[in-house]
């Protein structure tokens, strides 16, 4: 049967919404869902349909929570890989060690994405992590090198906070958290990550690459064929960090919705992996199927609305909303410009800059 639903790029399974950190940029602090692990049989049901129907070729372990806290994470990666799917696991890196790296690699993990919580001593303390900042940082670097040696593609995410001025953040502690591609921390991360994967780059080359990074756009800095530093602009998860009134946007479009589908730990299927509490639920995977949900009239209406710059879902209106009607109108116009006119595809191909490498001199 021919597919009649939107072209989905990835489906993200939130195998658990429990986490060992409490990061300032993550809405786990405001999520109202109970903490739970996904039933493994439910996970297998989803993987079986994705594989049998050819819905996507890549599944991710992501939304809220730390996937390495899921009791059957190695089984889950192996099950998806054995079904012929690429697997992408997002982690904060705290729980990575030699044993877990080996088991994930043996299970068939395709890509590891390590979100580096590198925000200074004070910011790190607010994350409530068990590891001191420097020990945590070294663990991330060592893990990146170990995964690469095992043939797993590695992405290390560095949060760029230059964009936070565009959001209302009264409900989040963002004071003093300032990171940009131009600061010393970014240079250190790129320099150290290059060294740990046996690369060789001059300081001038590192500076030249970082000067090319637009602080308001996501950029991949390619270190080698298997290693990337992702410069990730801060975003507010749809006004998640404000207690003030949000005026909903009435016009706008989106390149996230219906492209990266989320499956929450409860089984709720959402139109966007940034929908952390299931506000855009299409139904529960326990009672339905991806084909049923993605072919529904609800999805057709959302897709039609995006094409005509109308936001059908209330949560999409809030996501593009602002603290004033004028602000919401401007954000809606900006989304039309970025996604439709400018052609910005954040859930597709990310702009890439390659770091120039130098050949080692043999003495």
mmCIF file of C-alpha atoms in Angstrom:
data_model
loop_
_atom_site.group_PDB
_atom_site.id
_atom_site.type_symbol
_atom_site.label_atom_id
_atom_site.label_comp_id
_atom_site.label_asym_id
_atom_site.label_seq_id
_atom_site.Cartn_x
_atom_site.Cartn_y
_atom_site.Cartn_z
ATOM 1 C CA UNK A 1 0.000 0.000 0.000
ATOM 2 C CA UNK A 2 1.345 3.426 -0.953
ATOM 3 C CA UNK A 3 2.226 5.763 1.905
ATOM 4 C CA UNK A 4 -0.253 8.616 2.289
ATOM 5 C CA UNK A 5 1.422 10.307 5.237
ATOM 6 C CA UNK A 6 4.143 12.972 5.525
ATOM 7 C CA UNK A 7 7.792 12.165 4.894
ATOM 8 C CA UNK A 8 9.154 11.538 8.382
ATOM 9 C CA UNK A 9 12.924 11.837 8.836
ATOM 10 C CA UNK A 10 13.357 10.176 12.221
ATOM 11 C CA UNK A 11 11.304 8.630 14.983
ATOM 12 C CA UNK A 12 12.608 9.186 18.498
ATOM 13 C CA UNK A 13 11.804 6.720 21.256
ATOM 14 C CA UNK A 14 11.851 8.095 24.772
ATOM 15 C CA UNK A 15 12.644 4.778 26.438
ATOM 16 C CA UNK A 16 12.688 6.536 29.797
ATOM 17 C CA UNK A 17 11.916 10.042 31.026
ATOM 18 C CA UNK A 18 14.063 9.585 34.116
ATOM 19 C CA UNK A 19 17.328 11.507 34.165
ATOM 20 C CA UNK A 20 20.436 11.766 36.317
ATOM 21 C CA UNK A 21 20.835 15.497 35.634
ATOM 22 C CA UNK A 22 18.618 18.554 35.813
ATOM 23 C CA UNK A 23 19.992 20.837 33.124
ATOM 24 C CA UNK A 24 18.908 24.449 32.824
ATOM 25 C CA UNK A 25 18.009 24.191 29.152
ATOM 26 C CA UNK A 26 15.890 21.034 29.554
ATOM 27 C CA UNK A 27 12.129 21.064 30.237
ATOM 28 C CA UNK A 28 12.369 17.977 32.427
ATOM 29 C CA UNK A 29 12.214 20.508 35.262
ATOM 30 C CA UNK A 30 8.719 21.592 34.208
ATOM 31 C CA UNK A 31 7.385 18.343 32.753
ATOM 32 C CA UNK A 32 4.210 17.113 34.440
ATOM 33 C CA UNK A 33 4.437 13.503 33.351
ATOM 34 C CA UNK A 34 5.142 10.704 35.790
ATOM 35 C CA UNK A 35 8.565 9.123 35.550
ATOM 36 C CA UNK A 36 8.440 5.755 33.808
ATOM 37 C CA UNK A 37 10.308 3.406 31.513
ATOM 38 C CA UNK A 38 8.848 2.306 28.192
ATOM 39 C CA UNK A 39 7.504 -1.228 28.093
ATOM 40 C CA UNK A 40 9.989 -3.241 26.030
ATOM 41 C CA UNK A 41 7.250 -5.080 24.136
ATOM 42 C CA UNK A 42 5.793 -1.703 23.155
ATOM 43 C CA UNK A 43 9.210 -0.592 21.917
ATOM 44 C CA UNK A 44 9.510 -3.773 19.851
ATOM 45 C CA UNK A 45 6.040 -3.224 18.391
ATOM 46 C CA UNK A 46 7.085 0.230 17.203
ATOM 47 C CA UNK A 47 10.379 -0.993 15.745
ATOM 48 C CA UNK A 48 8.668 -3.884 13.955
ATOM 49 C CA UNK A 49 6.204 -1.560 12.228
ATOM 50 C CA UNK A 50 8.869 0.985 11.290
ATOM 51 C CA UNK A 51 11.012 -1.753 9.770
ATOM 52 C CA UNK A 52 8.197 -3.655 8.056
ATOM 53 C CA UNK A 53 6.557 -0.520 6.624
ATOM 54 C CA UNK A 54 9.789 1.320 5.781
ATOM 55 C CA UNK A 55 8.570 4.437 7.586
ATOM 56 C CA UNK A 56 12.082 5.730 8.414
ATOM 57 C CA UNK A 57 15.603 4.340 8.228
ATOM 58 C CA UNK A 58 16.802 5.890 11.515
ATOM 59 C CA UNK A 59 15.431 5.719 15.052
ATOM 60 C CA UNK A 60 16.724 7.796 17.914
ATOM 61 C CA UNK A 61 16.758 7.365 21.673
ATOM 62 C CA UNK A 62 15.827 10.843 22.798
ATOM 63 C CA UNK A 63 13.136 13.332 23.975
ATOM 64 C CA UNK A 64 13.431 13.683 27.771
ATOM 65 C CA UNK A 65 15.426 11.460 30.100
ATOM 66 C CA UNK A 66 18.785 9.702 29.947
ATOM 67 C CA UNK A 67 18.544 6.581 27.737
ATOM 68 C CA UNK A 68 21.409 4.881 29.575
ATOM 69 C CA UNK A 69 19.139 4.669 32.641
ATOM 70 C CA UNK A 70 16.761 2.404 30.714
ATOM 71 C CA UNK A 71 17.287 -1.151 32.054
ATOM 72 C CA UNK A 72 17.115 -2.700 28.569
ATOM 73 C CA UNK A 73 18.928 -0.069 26.551
ATOM 74 C CA UNK A 74 21.424 -2.548 25.066
ATOM 75 C CA UNK A 75 18.590 -4.883 24.067
ATOM 76 C CA UNK A 76 16.710 -1.943 22.558
ATOM 77 C CA UNK A 77 19.657 -0.809 20.425
ATOM 78 C CA UNK A 78 20.321 -4.380 19.308
ATOM 79 C CA UNK A 79 16.667 -4.992 18.439
ATOM 80 C CA UNK A 80 16.490 -1.878 16.254
ATOM 81 C CA UNK A 81 19.839 -2.620 14.597
ATOM 82 C CA UNK A 82 18.844 -6.223 13.869
ATOM 83 C CA UNK A 83 15.692 -4.850 12.221
ATOM 84 C CA UNK A 84 17.940 -3.039 9.746
ATOM 85 C CA UNK A 85 17.558 0.445 11.241
ATOM 86 C CA UNK A 86 20.229 3.001 11.975
ATOM 87 C CA UNK A 87 20.335 3.845 15.674
ATOM 88 C CA UNK A 88 21.146 7.211 17.254
ATOM 89 C CA UNK A 89 21.468 7.555 21.025
ATOM 90 C CA UNK A 90 21.504 10.924 22.805
ATOM 91 C CA UNK A 91 23.184 11.042 26.211
ATOM 92 C CA UNK A 92 24.595 13.580 28.647
ATOM 93 C CA UNK A 93 27.648 11.316 28.916
ATOM 94 C CA UNK A 94 27.763 10.956 32.694
ATOM 95 C CA UNK A 95 27.062 7.213 32.673
ATOM 96 C CA UNK A 96 29.428 6.336 29.849
ATOM 97 C CA UNK A 97 32.241 3.935 30.733
ATOM 98 C CA UNK A 98 34.287 1.274 28.952
ATOM 99 C CA UNK A 99 31.715 -1.463 29.523
ATOM 100 C CA UNK A 100 28.739 0.567 28.295
ATOM 101 C CA UNK A 101 30.657 1.840 25.279
ATOM 102 C CA UNK A 102 31.635 -1.710 24.353
ATOM 103 C CA UNK A 103 28.099 -3.055 24.806
ATOM 104 C CA UNK A 104 26.484 -0.252 22.809
ATOM 105 C CA UNK A 105 28.982 -0.729 20.000
ATOM 106 C CA UNK A 106 28.459 -4.495 19.988
ATOM 107 C CA UNK A 107 24.681 -3.957 19.943
ATOM 108 C CA UNK A 108 25.026 -2.126 16.638
ATOM 109 C CA UNK A 109 24.800 1.545 17.636
ATOM 110 C CA UNK A 110 25.275 3.743 14.565
ATOM 111 C CA UNK A 111 25.588 7.207 16.123
ATOM 112 C CA UNK A 112 26.292 8.516 19.606
ATOM 113 C CA UNK A 113 25.280 12.106 20.374
ATOM 114 C CA UNK A 114 26.818 13.436 23.585
ATOM 115 C CA UNK A 115 25.270 16.619 24.911
ATOM 116 C CA UNK A 116 28.148 18.348 26.668
ATOM 117 C CA UNK A 117 26.936 20.200 29.770
ATOM 118 C CA UNK A 118 29.899 22.571 29.833
ATOM 119 C CA UNK A 119 28.617 25.734 31.498
ATOM 120 C CA UNK A 120 31.209 26.538 34.148
ATOM 121 C CA UNK A 121 31.426 25.291 37.723
ATOM 122 C CA UNK A 122 28.301 27.110 38.894
ATOM 123 C CA UNK A 123 26.213 25.977 35.940
ATOM 124 C CA UNK A 124 27.457 22.407 36.280
ATOM 125 C CA UNK A 125 26.509 22.391 39.961
ATOM 126 C CA UNK A 126 22.967 23.447 39.037
ATOM 127 C CA UNK A 127 22.705 20.327 36.858
ATOM 128 C CA UNK A 128 23.089 18.277 40.071
ATOM 129 C CA UNK A 129 25.571 15.916 38.524
ATOM 130 C CA UNK A 130 27.617 13.498 40.613
ATOM 131 C CA UNK A 131 30.856 14.172 38.737
ATOM 132 C CA UNK A 132 32.941 17.343 39.179
ATOM 133 C CA UNK A 133 33.001 19.445 36.017
ATOM 134 C CA UNK A 134 36.533 18.597 34.885
ATOM 135 C CA UNK A 135 36.074 14.863 35.520
ATOM 136 C CA UNK A 136 32.821 14.970 33.565
ATOM 137 C CA UNK A 137 34.456 16.847 30.690
ATOM 138 C CA UNK A 138 37.291 14.341 30.454
ATOM 139 C CA UNK A 139 34.783 11.474 30.471
ATOM 140 C CA UNK A 140 32.982 12.977 27.496
ATOM 141 C CA UNK A 141 36.240 13.390 25.578
ATOM 142 C CA UNK A 142 37.465 9.869 26.367
ATOM 143 C CA UNK A 143 34.091 8.396 25.446
ATOM 144 C CA UNK A 144 34.074 10.235 22.123
ATOM 145 C CA UNK A 145 37.472 8.791 21.279
ATOM 146 C CA UNK A 146 36.471 5.276 22.377
ATOM 147 C CA UNK A 147 33.288 5.270 20.296
ATOM 148 C CA UNK A 148 35.156 6.524 17.237
ATOM 149 C CA UNK A 149 37.740 3.751 17.560
ATOM 150 C CA UNK A 150 34.880 1.248 17.558
ATOM 151 C CA UNK A 151 33.489 2.674 14.322
ATOM 152 C CA UNK A 152 30.522 4.565 15.819
ATOM 153 C CA UNK A 153 29.808 8.043 14.418
ATOM 154 C CA UNK A 154 30.301 10.658 17.146
ATOM 155 C CA UNK A 155 28.585 14.014 17.641
ATOM 156 C CA UNK A 156 29.417 16.187 20.635
ATOM 157 C CA UNK A 157 26.898 18.997 21.201
ATOM 158 C CA UNK A 158 28.054 22.369 22.501
ATOM 159 C CA UNK A 159 25.234 24.670 23.577
ATOM 160 C CA UNK A 160 25.443 28.175 22.136
ATOM 161 C CA UNK A 161 23.404 30.580 24.274
ATOM 162 C CA UNK A 162 23.599 33.654 22.016
ATOM 163 C CA UNK A 163 19.973 33.018 21.035
ATOM 164 C CA UNK A 164 18.571 33.094 24.578
ATOM 165 C CA UNK A 165 17.891 36.833 24.335
ATOM 166 C CA UNK A 166 15.027 36.061 21.939
ATOM 167 C CA UNK A 167 13.089 34.027 24.521
ATOM 168 C CA UNK A 168 11.162 34.727 27.707
ATOM 169 C CA UNK A 169 13.042 32.827 30.405
ATOM 170 C CA UNK A 170 11.654 34.049 33.727
ATOM 171 C CA UNK A 171 11.044 30.446 34.813
ATOM 172 C CA UNK A 172 14.617 29.274 34.262
ATOM 173 C CA UNK A 173 17.901 30.102 35.955
ATOM 174 C CA UNK A 174 19.925 31.365 33.006
ATOM 175 C CA UNK A 175 21.871 34.037 34.859
ATOM 176 C CA UNK A 176 25.553 34.014 33.980
ATOM 177 C CA UNK A 177 25.166 31.244 31.415
ATOM 178 C CA UNK A 178 26.803 32.699 28.331
ATOM 179 C CA UNK A 179 28.455 30.523 25.712
ATOM 180 C CA UNK A 180 29.216 31.321 22.107
ATOM 181 C CA UNK A 181 31.415 29.968 19.310
ATOM 182 C CA UNK A 182 33.756 32.892 19.937
ATOM 183 C CA UNK A 183 34.624 32.117 23.567
ATOM 184 C CA UNK A 184 37.584 30.226 24.988
ATOM 185 C CA UNK A 185 35.405 27.308 26.117
ATOM 186 C CA UNK A 186 34.348 26.619 22.526
ATOM 187 C CA UNK A 187 37.968 26.778 21.354
ATOM 188 C CA UNK A 188 38.996 24.388 24.111
ATOM 189 C CA UNK A 189 36.277 21.871 23.292
ATOM 190 C CA UNK A 190 37.118 21.869 19.578
ATOM 191 C CA UNK A 191 40.855 21.674 20.285
ATOM 192 C CA UNK A 192 40.510 18.834 22.818
ATOM 193 C CA UNK A 193 38.016 16.866 20.759
ATOM 194 C CA UNK A 194 40.336 17.081 17.747
ATOM 195 C CA UNK A 195 43.233 15.754 19.799
ATOM 196 C CA UNK A 196 41.276 12.897 21.360
ATOM 197 C CA UNK A 197 40.363 11.527 17.930
ATOM 198 C CA UNK A 198 44.038 11.764 16.877
ATOM 199 C CA UNK A 199 43.596 14.883 14.801
ATOM 200 C CA UNK A 200 46.051 17.743 14.415
ATOM 201 C CA UNK A 201 44.864 21.321 13.955
ATOM 202 C CA UNK A 202 46.596 24.637 14.443
ATOM 203 C CA UNK A 203 45.068 27.257 16.708
ATOM 204 C CA UNK A 204 44.616 29.582 13.720
ATOM 205 C CA UNK A 205 42.598 26.895 11.932
ATOM 206 C CA UNK A 206 40.383 26.387 14.978
ATOM 207 C CA UNK A 207 39.783 30.132 15.232
ATOM 208 C CA UNK A 208 39.061 30.364 11.491
ATOM 209 C CA UNK A 209 36.401 27.655 11.702
ATOM 210 C CA UNK A 210 34.668 29.153 14.747
ATOM 211 C CA UNK A 211 34.563 32.587 13.112
ATOM 212 C CA UNK A 212 32.453 31.047 10.344
ATOM 213 C CA UNK A 213 29.791 29.846 12.795
ATOM 214 C CA UNK A 214 26.585 31.881 12.792
ATOM 215 C CA UNK A 215 25.650 31.942 16.512
ATOM 216 C CA UNK A 216 21.947 31.852 15.652
ATOM 217 C CA UNK A 217 22.051 28.774 13.422
ATOM 218 C CA UNK A 218 22.966 25.139 14.094
ATOM 219 C CA UNK A 219 26.306 24.190 12.564
ATOM 220 C CA UNK A 220 28.293 20.958 12.392
ATOM 221 C CA UNK A 221 32.049 21.410 12.628
ATOM 222 C CA UNK A 222 33.438 18.336 10.886
ATOM 223 C CA UNK A 223 36.645 17.133 12.547
ATOM 224 C CA UNK A 224 37.002 13.879 10.620
ATOM 225 C CA UNK A 225 34.672 11.502 8.742
ATOM 226 C CA UNK A 226 33.422 10.019 12.028
ATOM 227 C CA UNK A 227 33.485 13.010 14.381
ATOM 228 C CA UNK A 228 31.466 16.229 14.564
ATOM 229 C CA UNK A 229 31.173 19.101 17.027
ATOM 230 C CA UNK A 230 27.593 20.354 16.815
ATOM 231 C CA UNK A 231 27.222 24.041 17.715
ATOM 232 C CA UNK A 232 23.630 24.028 18.948
ATOM 233 C CA UNK A 233 21.731 27.306 19.529
ATOM 234 C CA UNK A 234 19.666 27.456 22.702
ATOM 235 C CA UNK A 235 15.909 27.083 22.214
ATOM 236 C CA UNK A 236 13.111 27.313 24.760
ATOM 237 C CA UNK A 237 11.115 24.169 23.883
ATOM 238 C CA UNK A 238 8.016 26.153 22.959
ATOM 239 C CA UNK A 239 7.951 28.723 25.782
ATOM 240 C CA UNK A 240 8.638 26.043 28.398
ATOM 241 C CA UNK A 241 10.564 28.370 30.709
ATOM 242 C CA UNK A 242 8.112 31.166 31.337
ATOM 243 C CA UNK A 243 5.269 31.557 33.810
ATOM 244 C CA UNK A 244 3.985 34.644 32.052
ATOM 245 C CA UNK A 245 1.052 34.750 29.682
ATOM 246 C CA UNK A 246 1.944 33.495 26.212
ATOM 247 C CA UNK A 247 -0.021 35.001 23.341
ATOM 248 C CA UNK A 248 -0.420 32.287 20.707
ATOM 249 C CA UNK A 249 0.756 32.778 17.150
ATOM 250 C CA UNK A 250 -1.994 32.435 14.536
ATOM 251 C CA UNK A 251 0.201 32.321 11.470
ATOM 252 C CA UNK A 252 3.434 30.453 10.886
ATOM 253 C CA UNK A 253 4.962 27.234 9.660
ATOM 254 C CA UNK A 254 7.447 24.672 10.927
ATOM 255 C CA UNK A 255 10.119 22.296 9.690
ATOM 256 C CA UNK A 256 10.246 20.320 12.948
ATOM 257 C CA UNK A 257 6.634 19.200 13.222
ATOM 258 C CA UNK A 258 5.822 15.943 11.379
ATOM 259 C CA UNK A 259 9.505 15.503 10.494
ATOM 260 C CA UNK A 260 10.920 14.208 13.788
ATOM 261 C CA UNK A 261 8.219 12.146 15.486
ATOM 262 C CA UNK A 262 8.407 11.424 19.203
ATOM 263 C CA UNK A 263 7.213 8.337 21.075
ATOM 264 C CA UNK A 264 7.007 9.135 24.779
ATOM 265 C CA UNK A 265 7.719 6.570 27.483
ATOM 266 C CA UNK A 266 3.964 6.186 27.985
ATOM 267 C CA UNK A 267 3.502 5.277 24.317
ATOM 268 C CA UNK A 268 2.002 8.610 23.239
ATOM 269 C CA UNK A 269 3.038 9.495 19.670
ATOM 270 C CA UNK A 270 3.683 13.220 19.124
ATOM 271 C CA UNK A 271 4.206 15.249 15.968
ATOM 272 C CA UNK A 272 7.508 16.654 17.235
ATOM 273 C CA UNK A 273 10.315 15.327 19.425
ATOM 274 C CA UNK A 274 10.349 18.737 21.163
ATOM 275 C CA UNK A 275 6.824 18.124 22.505
ATOM 276 C CA UNK A 276 8.017 16.998 25.915
ATOM 277 C CA UNK A 277 4.582 16.438 27.525
ATOM 278 C CA UNK A 278 2.500 14.985 24.698
ATOM 279 C CA UNK A 279 0.437 18.074 23.884
ATOM 280 C CA UNK A 280 0.299 17.105 20.197
ATOM 281 C CA UNK A 281 -0.428 13.427 20.766
ATOM 282 C CA UNK A 282 -1.782 11.569 17.756
ATOM 283 C CA UNK A 283 -2.673 8.561 19.890
ATOM 284 C CA UNK A 284 -1.001 5.862 21.925
ATOM 285 C CA UNK A 285 1.104 3.194 20.262
ATOM 286 C CA UNK A 286 -0.433 0.632 22.614
ATOM 287 C CA UNK A 287 -3.780 0.992 20.863
ATOM 288 C CA UNK A 288 -2.749 2.104 17.383
ATOM 289 C CA UNK A 289 -0.030 2.201 14.735
ATOM 290 C CA UNK A 290 2.228 4.746 13.078
ATOM 291 C CA UNK A 291 0.446 4.209 9.776
ATOM 292 C CA UNK A 292 -2.899 4.929 11.421
ATOM 293 C CA UNK A 293 -1.649 8.018 13.240
ATOM 294 C CA UNK A 294 0.374 9.528 10.386
ATOM 295 C CA UNK A 295 -2.428 8.951 7.915
ATOM 296 C CA UNK A 296 -5.055 10.554 10.136
ATOM 297 C CA UNK A 297 -7.126 13.607 9.313
ATOM 298 C CA UNK A 298 -5.432 15.358 12.232
ATOM 299 C CA UNK A 299 -2.040 15.006 10.548
ATOM 300 C CA UNK A 300 -3.382 15.993 7.135
ATOM 301 C CA UNK A 301 -4.830 19.129 8.708
ATOM 302 C CA UNK A 302 -1.533 20.003 10.425
ATOM 303 C CA UNK A 303 0.408 19.419 7.211
ATOM 304 C CA UNK A 304 -2.067 21.469 5.175
ATOM 305 C CA UNK A 305 -1.866 24.245 7.747
ATOM 306 C CA UNK A 306 1.939 24.388 7.585
ATOM 307 C CA UNK A 307 1.752 24.708 3.789
ATOM 308 C CA UNK A 308 -0.703 27.599 4.065
ATOM 309 C CA UNK A 309 1.010 29.240 7.074
ATOM 310 C CA UNK A 310 -1.789 28.381 9.494
ATOM 311 C CA UNK A 311 -1.028 26.712 12.828
ATOM 312 C CA UNK A 312 -3.717 24.114 13.465
ATOM 313 C CA UNK A 313 -2.403 22.679 16.728
ATOM 314 C CA UNK A 314 -2.815 24.777 19.903
ATOM 315 C CA UNK A 315 0.624 23.687 21.095
ATOM 316 C CA UNK A 316 2.208 24.833 17.822
ATOM 317 C CA UNK A 317 0.578 28.221 18.371
ATOM 318 C CA UNK A 318 2.072 28.368 21.859
ATOM 319 C CA UNK A 319 5.454 27.209 20.594
ATOM 320 C CA UNK A 320 5.617 30.180 18.218
ATOM 321 C CA UNK A 321 3.844 32.466 20.665
ATOM 322 C CA UNK A 322 5.313 35.383 22.592
ATOM 323 C CA UNK A 323 4.679 37.735 25.496
ATOM 324 C CA UNK A 324 2.593 40.096 23.359
ATOM 325 C CA UNK A 325 0.273 39.781 20.336
ATOM 326 C CA UNK A 326 2.743 41.766 18.249
ATOM 327 C CA UNK A 327 5.595 39.504 19.303
ATOM 328 C CA UNK A 328 3.596 36.401 18.416
ATOM 329 C CA UNK A 329 2.770 37.855 15.009
ATOM 330 C CA UNK A 330 6.438 38.658 14.359
ATOM 331 C CA UNK A 331 7.578 35.172 15.430
ATOM 332 C CA UNK A 332 5.010 33.669 13.082
ATOM 333 C CA UNK A 333 6.303 35.815 10.218
ATOM 334 C CA UNK A 334 9.872 34.876 11.104
ATOM 335 C CA UNK A 335 9.017 31.171 10.941
ATOM 336 C CA UNK A 336 7.551 31.679 7.454
ATOM 337 C CA UNK A 337 10.683 33.498 6.345
ATOM 338 C CA UNK A 338 13.096 30.971 7.847
ATOM 339 C CA UNK A 339 11.374 27.743 6.870
ATOM 340 C CA UNK A 340 9.541 28.647 3.674
ATOM 341 C CA UNK A 341 11.329 31.567 2.019
ATOM 342 C CA UNK A 342 14.887 31.095 3.301
ATOM 343 C CA UNK A 343 14.586 27.310 3.108
ATOM 344 C CA UNK A 344 16.025 26.598 6.550
ATOM 345 C CA UNK A 345 15.732 22.839 7.237
ATOM 346 C CA UNK A 346 16.819 22.262 10.848
ATOM 347 C CA UNK A 347 15.519 18.688 10.936
ATOM 348 C CA UNK A 348 17.281 17.838 7.680
ATOM 349 C CA UNK A 349 20.783 18.644 6.547
ATOM 350 C CA UNK A 350 22.709 20.887 8.946
ATOM 351 C CA UNK A 351 25.257 23.354 7.555
ATOM 352 C CA UNK A 352 28.715 21.850 7.860
ATOM 353 C CA UNK A 353 32.165 23.418 8.174
ATOM 354 C CA UNK A 354 35.264 21.258 7.934
ATOM 355 C CA UNK A 355 38.160 21.832 10.304
ATOM 356 C CA UNK A 356 41.448 21.949 8.396
ATOM 357 C CA UNK A 357 43.796 19.210 9.576
ATOM 358 C CA UNK A 358 47.575 19.279 9.430
ATOM 359 C CA UNK A 359 49.778 16.312 8.691
ATOM 360 C CA UNK A 360 52.015 15.182 11.485
ATOM 361 C CA UNK A 361 55.693 15.890 10.921
ATOM 362 C CA UNK A 362 57.830 12.774 11.153
ATOM 363 C CA UNK A 363 61.177 13.376 12.857
#
